């Protein structure tokens, strides 16, 4: 579950994240950790308290009060907005940058699900109309989230179309492989929700088949138009902010960690940094 949350949180175009609290489990430690990540990355969020049908009203109120206390604290400073009516759901969608909407729902009885649906339908797109139009008109680029082998069809890749439009019979570049090179491939088929498609537009998650692949792709690669520059990154600069560190020792040169970038999950080592840091501090690492 934590790996899935991290994967979703570090998607390139993510601008909002839902945080769920199960009343039977009541793990506020995990909630605090996930909320801290959304705050550090400036990702908007809303909270759903689930399973209210099988929980005592006193427990529901206690959970709600704890969430309200966390959200109005100095680390977050985005007070809770508990939604109970359709008009409040609409207001919550408009004010989500200032306040954090909180929904108390039940999938068994359907309580307040209509409020959640109304709220989601009123949210504004992350990109402006002009930005979306430019993204659709750009040369195609595709982020590889998974690789499958299907009998009779060969290797299939799944992922997100991040720019442009991919069409059947398009010639594209897939990589980088271990030798930092890209392989020229031709798209043979496109499927979305298990149905065949002639094209995949920016923002759509699809699976792609190819006429012939010389090498086996892997998760984290990209498929892109030949008009883009083909390169491979081995070193990069990052600004590090430690939300929580289990050890009392400081973060320093030689420390190994796991980075999440789009669909990439890779171990990295710090080779240079401005200064050693610990919980609550920032630094620039190389």
Coordinates of N, CA and C in Angstrom, one line a residue, residues 4-246:
X4 N 2.3 1.9 -3.4 CA 1.3 2.4 -4.3 C 1.1 3.9 -4.1
X5 N 1.0 4.3 -2.8 CA 0.8 5.7 -2.5 C 2.0 6.5 -3.0
X6 N 3.2 6.0 -2.8 CA 4.4 6.7 -3.3 C 4.4 6.9 -4.8
X7 N 4.1 5.8 -5.5 CA 4.0 5.8 -7.0 C 3.0 6.8 -7.5
X8 N 1.8 6.9 -6.9 CA 0.8 7.8 -7.3 C 1.3 9.2 -7.0
X9 N 1.9 9.4 -5.8 CA 2.2 10.8 -5.3 C 3.3 11.4 -6.2
X10 N 4.2 10.6 -6.8 CA 5.3 11.2 -7.5 C 5.1 11.1 -9.0
X11 N 3.8 10.9 -9.4 CA 3.5 11.0 -10.8 C 3.7 12.4 -11.3
X12 N 4.2 12.6 -12.5 CA 4.6 13.9 -13.0 C 3.5 15.0 -12.9
X13 N 2.2 14.5 -13.3 CA 1.1 15.5 -13.5 C 0.1 15.4 -12.3
X14 N 0.5 14.8 -11.2 CA -0.4 14.7 -10.1 C -0.6 16.1 -9.4
X15 N -1.8 16.5 -9.2 CA -1.9 17.8 -8.4 C -2.9 17.6 -7.2
X16 N -3.4 16.4 -7.0 CA -4.3 16.2 -5.9 C -4.2 14.8 -5.4
X17 N -4.3 14.6 -4.1 CA -4.2 13.2 -3.6 C -5.3 13.0 -2.5
X18 N -6.0 11.9 -2.5 CA -7.0 11.6 -1.5 C -6.3 10.8 -0.4
X19 N -6.7 11.1 0.9 CA -6.1 10.4 2.0 C -7.3 9.7 2.7
X20 N -7.2 8.4 2.9 CA -8.3 7.7 3.6 C -7.9 7.3 5.0
X21 N -8.9 7.3 5.9 CA -8.8 6.9 7.2 C -9.8 5.8 7.5
X22 N -9.4 4.6 7.7 CA -10.3 3.5 8.1 C -10.5 3.5 9.6
X23 N -11.8 3.6 10.0 CA -12.1 3.7 11.4 C -11.7 2.5 12.2
X24 N -11.8 1.3 11.5 CA -11.5 0.0 12.2 C -10.0 -0.1 12.5
X25 N -9.2 0.6 11.6 CA -7.7 0.5 11.7 C -7.2 1.7 12.5
X26 N -7.6 2.9 12.2 CA -7.3 4.1 12.9 C -5.8 4.3 13.0
X27 N -5.1 4.2 11.9 CA -3.6 4.4 11.9 C -3.3 5.9 11.6
X28 N -3.2 6.7 12.6 CA -2.9 8.1 12.4 C -1.5 8.4 12.1
X29 N -0.6 7.4 12.5 CA 0.8 7.6 12.1 C 1.0 7.6 10.6
X30 N 0.4 6.6 9.9 CA 0.5 6.6 8.5 C -0.2 7.8 7.9
X31 N -1.3 8.2 8.4 CA -2.0 9.4 7.9 C -1.1 10.6 8.0
X32 N -0.4 10.8 9.1 CA 0.5 11.9 9.3 C 1.7 11.9 8.3
X33 N 2.2 10.7 8.1 CA 3.3 10.5 7.1 C 2.9 10.9 5.7
X34 N 1.7 10.4 5.3 CA 1.3 10.7 3.9 C 0.9 12.1 3.8
X35 N 0.3 12.7 4.8 CA -0.1 14.1 4.8 C 1.2 15.0 4.7
X36 N 2.2 14.6 5.4 CA 3.5 15.3 5.4 C 4.1 15.3 4.0
X37 N 4.0 14.2 3.3 CA 4.5 14.2 1.9 C 3.7 15.1 1.0
X38 N 2.4 15.1 1.1 CA 1.6 16.0 0.3 C 1.9 17.5 0.5
X39 N 2.1 17.8 1.8 CA 2.5 19.2 2.2 C 3.8 19.6 1.6
X40 N 4.8 18.7 1.8 CA 6.2 19.0 1.3 C 6.2 19.2 -0.2
X41 N 5.4 18.4 -0.9 CA 5.4 18.5 -2.4 C 4.4 19.4 -2.9
X42 N 3.7 20.1 -2.0 CA 2.7 21.1 -2.4 C 1.6 20.4 -3.3
X43 N 1.2 19.2 -2.9 CA 0.1 18.5 -3.6 C -1.2 18.7 -2.8
X44 N -2.3 19.2 -3.4 CA -3.5 19.4 -2.7 C -4.1 18.0 -2.3
X45 N -4.8 18.0 -1.2 CA -5.4 16.8 -0.7 C -6.8 17.0 -0.1
X46 N -7.5 15.9 0.0 CA -8.8 15.8 0.8 C -8.8 14.5 1.5
X47 N -9.6 14.5 2.6 CA -9.7 13.3 3.5 C -11.0 12.6 3.4
X48 N -11.0 11.3 3.4 CA -12.2 10.5 3.5 C -12.1 9.6 4.7
X49 N -13.0 9.7 5.6 CA -13.1 8.8 6.8 C -14.2 7.8 6.4
X50 N -13.7 6.5 6.3 CA -14.5 5.4 5.8 C -15.0 4.5 6.9
X51 N -16.0 3.6 6.5 CA -16.6 2.6 7.4 C -17.3 3.2 8.6
X52 N -18.0 4.4 8.4 CA -18.7 5.0 9.5 C -20.0 4.2 9.9
X53 N -20.4 3.2 9.0 CA -21.6 2.5 9.3 C -21.4 1.4 10.4
X54 N -20.1 1.0 10.6 CA -19.9 -0.1 11.6 C -19.1 0.4 12.8
X55 N -19.1 1.8 13.0 CA -18.3 2.4 14.1 C -19.2 3.2 15.0
X56 N -19.0 3.2 16.2 CA -19.7 4.0 17.2 C -19.6 5.5 16.9
X57 N -20.7 6.3 17.0 CA -20.6 7.7 16.8 C -19.5 8.4 17.5
X58 N -19.3 8.0 18.8 CA -18.2 8.6 19.6 C -16.9 8.4 19.0
X59 N -16.6 7.2 18.4 CA -15.3 7.0 17.7 C -15.2 7.8 16.5
X60 N -16.3 8.0 15.7 CA -16.3 8.8 14.5 C -15.9 10.3 14.9
X61 N -16.5 10.8 16.0 CA -16.3 12.1 16.4 C -14.8 12.3 16.8
X62 N -14.3 11.3 17.6 CA -12.9 11.4 18.1 C -11.9 11.4 16.9
X63 N -12.2 10.6 15.9 CA -11.4 10.5 14.7 C -11.4 11.9 14.0
X64 N -12.6 12.4 13.8 CA -12.7 13.7 13.1 C -12.0 14.8 13.9
X65 N -12.1 14.8 15.2 CA -11.4 15.8 16.0 C -9.9 15.7 15.9
X66 N -9.4 14.5 15.8 CA -7.9 14.3 15.7 C -7.4 14.8 14.3
X67 N -8.2 14.5 13.3 CA -7.8 15.0 11.9 C -7.9 16.5 11.9
X68 N -8.9 17.1 12.5 CA -9.0 18.6 12.5 C -7.8 19.2 13.2
X69 N -7.4 18.5 14.3 CA -6.2 19.1 15.1 C -5.0 19.0 14.3
X70 N -4.8 17.9 13.5 CA -3.6 17.7 12.7 C -3.5 18.7 11.6
X71 N -4.7 19.0 10.9 CA -4.8 19.9 9.7 C -4.6 21.3 10.1
X72 N -5.0 21.7 11.3 CA -4.8 23.1 11.6 C -3.5 23.4 12.4
X73 N -2.7 22.4 12.6 CA -1.4 22.5 13.2 C -0.4 23.3 12.4
X74 N 0.7 23.8 13.0 CA 1.6 24.6 12.3 C 2.3 24.0 11.1
X75 N 2.4 22.7 11.1 CA 3.1 22.0 9.9 C 2.2 22.0 8.7
X76 N 0.9 22.1 8.8 CA 0.0 22.0 7.7 C -0.7 23.3 7.4
X77 N -1.4 23.9 8.4 CA -2.1 25.2 8.3 C -3.1 25.2 7.2
X78 N -3.8 24.1 7.0 CA -4.9 24.1 6.1 C -6.1 23.4 6.8
X79 N -6.9 24.3 7.5 CA -7.9 23.7 8.4 C -8.9 22.9 7.7
X80 N -9.5 21.9 8.5 CA -10.4 21.0 7.9 C -11.8 21.7 7.6
X81 N -12.4 21.2 6.5 CA -13.8 21.6 6.2 C -14.6 20.4 6.0
X82 N -15.4 20.1 7.1 CA -16.2 18.9 7.1 C -17.4 19.1 6.3
X83 N -17.6 18.3 5.2 CA -18.7 18.5 4.2 C -19.9 17.7 4.6
X84 N -21.0 18.3 4.7 CA -22.3 17.6 5.1 C -23.4 17.9 4.2
X85 N -23.3 18.9 3.3 CA -24.4 19.2 2.3 C -23.8 19.4 0.9
X86 N -24.6 19.4 -0.1 CA -24.2 19.5 -1.5 C -23.6 20.9 -1.7
X87 N -24.1 22.0 -1.1 CA -23.6 23.3 -1.3 C -22.2 23.4 -0.6
X88 N -22.0 22.7 0.5 CA -20.7 22.7 1.1 C -19.7 21.9 0.3
X89 N -20.1 20.9 -0.4 CA -19.3 20.1 -1.3 C -18.8 21.0 -2.5
X90 N -19.7 21.8 -3.0 CA -19.3 22.7 -4.1 C -18.3 23.8 -3.6
X91 N -18.6 24.3 -2.4 CA -17.7 25.3 -1.8 C -16.3 24.7 -1.5
X92 N -16.3 23.4 -1.1 CA -15.0 22.8 -0.8 C -14.2 22.6 -2.0
X93 N -14.8 22.4 -3.2 CA -14.0 22.3 -4.4 C -13.4 23.6 -4.8
X94 N -14.1 24.7 -4.5 CA -13.6 26.0 -4.9 C -12.5 26.5 -3.9
X95 N -12.6 26.0 -2.7 CA -11.7 26.5 -1.6 C -10.6 25.5 -1.2
X96 N -10.4 24.5 -2.1 CA -9.5 23.4 -1.7 C -8.0 23.9 -1.5
X97 N -7.6 25.0 -2.0 CA -6.3 25.5 -1.8 C -6.1 26.2 -0.5
X98 N -7.2 26.6 0.2 CA -7.2 27.2 1.5 C -7.6 26.2 2.6
X99 N -8.5 25.3 2.3 CA -9.0 24.4 3.4 C -9.0 23.0 2.8
X100 N -8.9 22.0 3.8 CA -8.9 20.6 3.4 C -10.3 20.0 3.6
X101 N -10.9 19.6 2.5 CA -12.3 18.9 2.6 C -12.2 17.6 3.3
X102 N -13.1 17.3 4.2 CA -13.2 16.1 5.0 C -14.6 15.5 4.8
X103 N -14.6 14.2 4.3 CA -15.8 13.5 4.0 C -15.9 12.3 4.9
X104 N -17.1 12.0 5.5 CA -17.3 10.8 6.3 C -18.3 9.9 5.6
X105 N -17.8 8.8 5.0 CA -18.6 8.0 4.1 C -18.7 6.6 4.5
X106 N -19.6 5.9 3.9 CA -19.8 4.4 4.0 C -20.1 3.8 2.6
X107 N -19.3 2.9 2.2 CA -19.6 2.2 1.0 C -20.7 1.1 1.1
X108 N -21.0 0.8 2.3 CA -22.0 -0.2 2.6 C -23.4 0.4 2.5
X109 N -23.6 1.5 3.2 CA -24.9 2.2 3.3 C -25.0 3.3 2.2
X110 N -23.9 3.7 1.7 CA -23.9 4.8 0.7 C -23.9 6.2 1.3
X111 N -23.8 6.3 2.7 CA -23.9 7.6 3.3 C -22.8 8.5 2.8
X112 N -23.3 9.7 2.4 CA -22.4 10.8 2.0 C -21.6 10.6 0.7
X113 N -21.8 9.4 0.0 CA -21.1 9.2 -1.2 C -21.5 10.2 -2.3
X114 N -22.8 10.6 -2.3 CA -23.2 11.6 -3.2 C -22.5 13.0 -3.0
X115 N -22.1 13.3 -1.8 CA -21.4 14.5 -1.5 C -20.0 14.4 -2.1
X116 N -19.3 13.2 -2.0 CA -18.0 13.0 -2.5 C -18.0 13.1 -4.1
X117 N -19.0 12.4 -4.7 CA -19.1 12.5 -6.1 C -19.4 13.9 -6.6
X118 N -20.2 14.7 -5.9 CA -20.5 16.1 -6.3 C -19.2 16.9 -6.2
X119 N -18.4 16.7 -5.1 CA -17.2 17.4 -4.9 C -16.2 17.1 -6.1
X120 N -16.0 15.8 -6.4 CA -15.1 15.5 -7.5 C -15.5 16.0 -8.8
X121 N -16.8 16.1 -9.1 CA -17.3 16.6 -10.4 C -17.1 18.1 -10.5
X122 N -16.9 18.8 -9.4 CA -16.7 20.3 -9.4 C -15.2 20.7 -9.3
X123 N -14.3 19.8 -9.2 CA -12.9 20.2 -9.2 C -12.5 20.7 -10.5
X124 N -11.6 21.7 -10.5 CA -11.1 22.3 -11.7 C -9.8 21.5 -12.2
X125 N -9.6 21.5 -13.5 CA -8.4 20.8 -14.0 C -7.1 21.4 -13.5
X126 N -6.1 20.6 -13.4 CA -4.8 21.1 -12.9 C -4.2 22.1 -13.9
X127 N -4.4 21.8 -15.2 CA -3.8 22.6 -16.3 C -4.9 23.5 -16.9
X128 N -4.5 24.6 -17.4 CA -5.4 25.5 -18.1 C -5.8 24.9 -19.4
X129 N -6.8 25.5 -20.0 CA -7.3 25.0 -21.4 C -6.1 25.1 -22.4
X130 N -5.4 26.2 -22.3 CA -4.3 26.5 -23.2 C -3.2 25.5 -23.0
X131 N -2.8 25.2 -21.8 CA -1.8 24.2 -21.5 C -2.2 22.8 -21.9
X132 N -3.4 22.5 -21.7 CA -3.9 21.1 -22.2 C -3.8 21.0 -23.7
X133 N -4.1 22.1 -24.4 CA -4.1 22.1 -25.8 C -2.7 22.0 -26.3
X134 N -1.7 22.6 -25.7 CA -0.3 22.5 -26.1 C 0.2 21.1 -25.8
X135 N -0.2 20.5 -24.7 CA 0.2 19.2 -24.4 C -0.3 18.2 -25.4
X136 N -1.5 18.4 -25.9 CA -2.0 17.5 -26.9 C -1.3 17.6 -28.3
X137 N -0.9 18.9 -28.6 CA -0.3 19.1 -29.9 C 1.2 18.8 -29.9
X138 N 1.8 18.6 -28.7 CA 3.3 18.3 -28.7 C 3.6 16.9 -29.2
X139 N 4.8 16.7 -29.5 CA 5.3 15.3 -30.0 C 5.0 14.3 -28.9
X140 N 4.6 13.1 -29.2 CA 4.2 12.1 -28.2 C 5.3 11.6 -27.3
X141 N 5.0 11.4 -26.1 CA 5.9 10.8 -25.1 C 5.1 9.9 -24.1
X142 N 5.6 8.7 -23.8 CA 4.9 7.7 -23.0 C 5.8 7.2 -21.9
X143 N 5.2 7.2 -20.7 CA 6.0 6.7 -19.5 C 5.6 5.2 -19.2
X144 N 6.6 4.3 -19.2 CA 6.3 2.9 -19.1 C 6.2 2.5 -17.6
X145 N 5.0 2.0 -17.2 CA 4.7 1.6 -15.8 C 4.8 0.1 -15.6
X146 N 4.6 -0.7 -16.7 CA 4.7 -2.1 -16.6 C 5.0 -2.8 -17.9
X147 N 5.5 -4.0 -17.8 CA 5.8 -4.8 -19.0 C 5.2 -6.2 -18.8
X148 N 4.4 -6.6 -19.9 CA 3.7 -7.9 -19.9 C 4.2 -8.7 -21.1
X149 N 4.0 -10.0 -20.9 CA 4.2 -10.9 -22.1 C 2.9 -11.7 -22.3
X150 N 2.3 -11.5 -23.5 CA 1.0 -12.1 -23.8 C 1.2 -13.1 -24.9
X151 N 0.7 -14.3 -24.7 CA 0.8 -15.3 -25.7 C 0.2 -14.9 -27.0
X152 N 0.9 -15.0 -28.1 CA 0.4 -14.7 -29.4 C 0.6 -13.2 -29.8
X153 N 1.0 -12.4 -28.8 CA 1.1 -10.9 -29.1 C 2.5 -10.4 -28.7
X154 N 3.3 -11.2 -27.9 CA 4.6 -10.8 -27.5 C 4.6 -9.9 -26.4
X155 N 5.6 -8.9 -26.4 CA 5.8 -8.0 -25.3 C 4.8 -6.8 -25.4
X156 N 4.1 -6.5 -24.3 CA 3.2 -5.4 -24.2 C 3.7 -4.5 -23.1
X157 N 3.6 -3.2 -23.3 CA 4.0 -2.2 -22.2 C 2.7 -1.5 -21.9
X158 N 2.6 -1.1 -20.6 CA 1.5 -0.3 -20.1 C 2.1 0.9 -19.5
X159 N 1.2 2.0 -19.5 CA 1.7 3.2 -18.9 C 0.8 4.4 -19.2
X160 N 1.4 5.6 -19.0 CA 0.6 6.9 -19.2 C 1.2 7.7 -20.4
X161 N 0.3 8.1 -21.2 CA 0.7 9.1 -22.3 C 0.8 10.4 -21.7
X162 N 2.0 10.9 -21.6 CA 2.3 12.2 -20.9 C 2.3 13.4 -21.8
X163 N 2.5 13.2 -23.1 CA 2.4 14.3 -24.0 C 2.0 13.8 -25.4
X164 N 1.3 14.7 -26.2 CA 1.0 14.3 -27.5 C 0.0 13.2 -27.7
X165 N 0.0 12.7 -28.9 CA -1.0 11.6 -29.3 C -0.2 10.5 -30.0
X166 N -0.4 9.3 -29.5 CA 0.2 8.1 -30.1 C -0.8 7.4 -31.0
X167 N -0.4 7.0 -32.2 CA -1.3 6.4 -33.1 C -0.7 5.0 -33.6
X168 N -1.5 4.1 -34.0 CA -1.0 2.9 -34.6 C -0.1 3.1 -35.8
X169 N 1.0 2.3 -35.8 CA 2.0 2.4 -36.9 C 2.9 3.6 -36.7
X170 N 2.8 4.3 -35.6 CA 3.8 5.4 -35.3 C 5.2 4.8 -35.1
X171 N 6.2 5.4 -35.6 CA 7.6 5.0 -35.3 C 8.1 5.8 -34.1
X172 N 8.6 5.1 -33.1 CA 9.0 5.8 -31.9 C 10.3 5.2 -31.3
X173 N 10.9 5.9 -30.3 CA 12.1 5.4 -29.7 C 11.8 4.9 -28.3
X174 N 12.3 3.7 -27.9 CA 12.1 3.1 -26.6 C 13.4 3.0 -25.9
X175 N 13.5 3.4 -24.6 CA 14.7 3.3 -23.9 C 14.7 4.1 -22.6
X176 N 15.8 4.4 -22.0 CA 17.2 3.9 -22.4 C 17.4 2.5 -21.8
X177 N 18.2 1.7 -22.6 CA 18.6 0.4 -22.2 C 19.9 0.4 -21.4
X178 N 20.4 -0.7 -21.0 CA 21.6 -0.7 -20.2 C 22.8 0.0 -20.8
X179 N 22.9 0.0 -22.1 CA 24.0 0.7 -22.8 C 23.7 2.1 -23.1
X180 N 22.6 2.7 -22.5 CA 22.2 4.1 -22.7 C 21.6 4.4 -24.0
X181 N 21.4 3.3 -24.8 CA 20.8 3.6 -26.2 C 19.3 3.4 -26.2
X182 N 18.7 3.9 -27.3 CA 17.3 3.8 -27.5 C 17.0 2.9 -28.8
X183 N 16.0 2.1 -28.7 CA 15.6 1.2 -29.9 C 14.5 1.8 -30.6
X184 N 14.6 1.8 -31.9 CA 13.5 2.3 -32.8 C 12.4 1.2 -32.9
X185 N 11.2 1.5 -32.6 CA 10.1 0.5 -32.6 C 8.9 1.1 -33.3
X186 N 8.0 0.2 -33.7 CA 6.7 0.7 -34.4 C 5.5 0.1 -33.6
X187 N 4.6 1.0 -33.3 CA 3.4 0.7 -32.5 C 2.5 -0.2 -33.4
X188 N 2.1 -1.4 -32.9 CA 1.3 -2.3 -33.7 C -0.2 -2.2 -33.2
X189 N -0.4 -2.0 -31.9 CA -1.7 -2.0 -31.3 C -1.8 -1.1 -30.1
X190 N -3.0 -0.6 -29.8 CA -3.3 0.2 -28.7 C -4.5 -0.3 -28.0
X191 N -4.5 -0.5 -26.7 CA -5.7 -0.9 -26.0 C -5.9 0.0 -24.7
X192 N -7.1 0.4 -24.5 CA -7.5 1.2 -23.3 C -8.7 0.5 -22.6
X193 N -8.6 0.1 -21.4 CA -9.6 -0.6 -20.7 C -10.0 -1.9 -21.4
X194 N -9.0 -2.6 -21.9 CA -9.1 -3.8 -22.6 C -9.9 -3.7 -24.0
X195 N -10.1 -2.5 -24.5 CA -10.7 -2.3 -25.8 C -9.7 -1.7 -26.7
X196 N -9.7 -2.2 -28.0 CA -8.8 -1.6 -29.0 C -9.1 -0.2 -29.3
X197 N -8.0 0.6 -29.5 CA -8.1 2.0 -29.9 C -7.1 2.3 -31.0
X198 N -7.5 3.3 -31.8 CA -6.6 3.7 -32.9 C -5.5 4.7 -32.5
X199 N -5.8 5.4 -31.3 CA -4.8 6.4 -30.8 C -5.0 6.5 -29.3
X200 N -3.9 7.1 -28.7 CA -3.9 7.4 -27.3 C -3.5 8.8 -27.1
X201 N -4.4 9.6 -26.4 CA -4.1 11.0 -26.2 C -3.4 11.3 -24.9
X202 N -2.8 12.5 -24.8 CA -2.2 12.9 -23.5 C -3.1 12.7 -22.3
X203 N -2.6 12.1 -21.3 CA -3.5 11.9 -20.1 C -4.1 10.5 -20.0
X204 N -4.1 9.7 -21.1 CA -4.7 8.4 -21.1 C -3.7 7.3 -20.7
X205 N -4.2 6.4 -19.9 CA -3.4 5.2 -19.5 C -3.8 4.0 -20.5
X206 N -2.8 3.5 -21.2 CA -3.1 2.5 -22.2 C -2.0 1.4 -22.2
X207 N -2.3 0.4 -23.0 CA -1.2 -0.7 -23.2 C -0.9 -0.7 -24.7
X208 N 0.4 -0.9 -25.0 CA 0.8 -0.8 -26.4 C 1.5 -2.1 -26.8
X209 N 1.2 -2.5 -28.0 CA 1.9 -3.7 -28.6 C 2.8 -3.2 -29.7
X210 N 3.8 -4.0 -30.1 CA 4.8 -3.6 -31.1 C 5.0 -4.7 -32.2
X211 N 5.4 -4.3 -33.4 CA 5.6 -5.3 -34.4 C 6.8 -6.2 -34.1
X212 N 7.9 -5.6 -33.6 CA 9.0 -6.4 -33.2 C 9.9 -5.6 -32.2
X213 N 10.3 -6.3 -31.2 CA 11.2 -5.7 -30.2 C 12.5 -6.6 -30.1
X214 N 13.6 -5.9 -30.4 CA 14.9 -6.6 -30.3 C 15.3 -6.9 -28.8
X215 N 15.0 -6.0 -27.9 CA 15.3 -6.2 -26.5 C 14.1 -6.0 -25.6
X216 N 14.2 -6.6 -24.4 CA 13.0 -6.5 -23.5 C 13.0 -5.2 -22.7
X217 N 12.0 -4.4 -22.8 CA 11.9 -3.2 -22.1 C 11.7 -3.5 -20.6
X218 N 11.8 -2.4 -19.8 CA 11.6 -2.6 -18.3 C 10.8 -1.4 -17.8
X219 N 10.2 -1.5 -16.7 CA 9.5 -0.4 -16.0 C 10.4 0.7 -15.8
X220 N 9.9 2.0 -16.0 CA 10.7 3.2 -15.8 C 11.2 3.8 -17.1
X221 N 11.2 3.0 -18.2 CA 11.7 3.5 -19.5 C 10.6 4.5 -20.0
X222 N 11.0 5.2 -21.1 CA 10.1 6.0 -21.8 C 10.0 5.7 -23.3
X223 N 8.9 5.9 -23.9 CA 8.7 5.8 -25.3 C 8.4 7.2 -25.9
X224 N 9.2 7.6 -26.8 CA 9.0 9.0 -27.2 C 9.2 9.2 -28.7
X225 N 8.8 10.3 -29.2 CA 9.0 10.6 -30.6 C 10.5 10.8 -30.9
X226 N 10.9 10.5 -32.1 CA 12.3 10.7 -32.5 C 12.7 12.2 -32.5
X227 N 11.7 13.1 -32.4 CA 12.0 14.5 -32.4 C 12.6 15.0 -31.1
X228 N 12.4 14.2 -30.0 CA 13.0 14.5 -28.7 C 14.5 14.1 -28.7
X229 N 15.2 14.7 -27.8 CA 16.6 14.3 -27.6 C 16.6 13.0 -26.8
X230 N 17.5 12.1 -27.2 CA 17.6 10.8 -26.4 C 18.8 10.8 -25.5
X231 N 18.6 10.7 -24.2 CA 19.7 10.7 -23.3 C 19.4 9.9 -22.1
X232 N 20.4 9.6 -21.3 CA 20.3 8.8 -20.1 C 20.9 9.6 -18.9
X233 N 20.2 9.7 -17.8 CA 20.7 10.4 -16.6 C 21.3 9.5 -15.6
X234 N 22.5 9.8 -15.2 CA 23.2 9.0 -14.2 C 23.4 9.8 -12.9
X235 N 23.5 11.1 -13.0 CA 23.7 12.0 -11.8 C 22.7 13.1 -12.0
X236 N 22.2 13.6 -10.9 CA 21.3 14.7 -10.9 C 21.4 15.5 -9.5
X237 N 20.9 16.7 -9.5 CA 20.9 17.5 -8.3 C 19.5 17.6 -7.8
X238 N 19.3 17.5 -6.5 CA 18.0 17.4 -5.8 C 18.1 18.2 -4.5
X239 N 16.9 18.9 -4.2 CA 16.8 19.6 -3.0 C 16.1 18.6 -2.0
X240 N 16.8 18.3 -0.9 CA 16.3 17.3 0.1 C 15.7 18.0 1.3
X241 N 14.5 17.5 1.7 CA 13.9 18.0 2.9 C 13.5 16.7 3.7
X242 N 14.1 16.6 4.9 CA 13.8 15.4 5.7 C 12.6 15.6 6.6
X243 N 11.5 14.9 6.3 CA 10.3 15.0 7.1 C 10.5 14.2 8.4
X244 N 11.0 13.0 8.3 CA 11.2 12.1 9.4 C 12.4 11.2 9.1
X245 N 13.2 11.0 10.1 CA 14.4 10.1 10.0 C 14.5 9.2 11.2
X246 N 14.5 7.9 11.0 CA 14.4 7.0 12.1 C 15.7 7.0 12.9

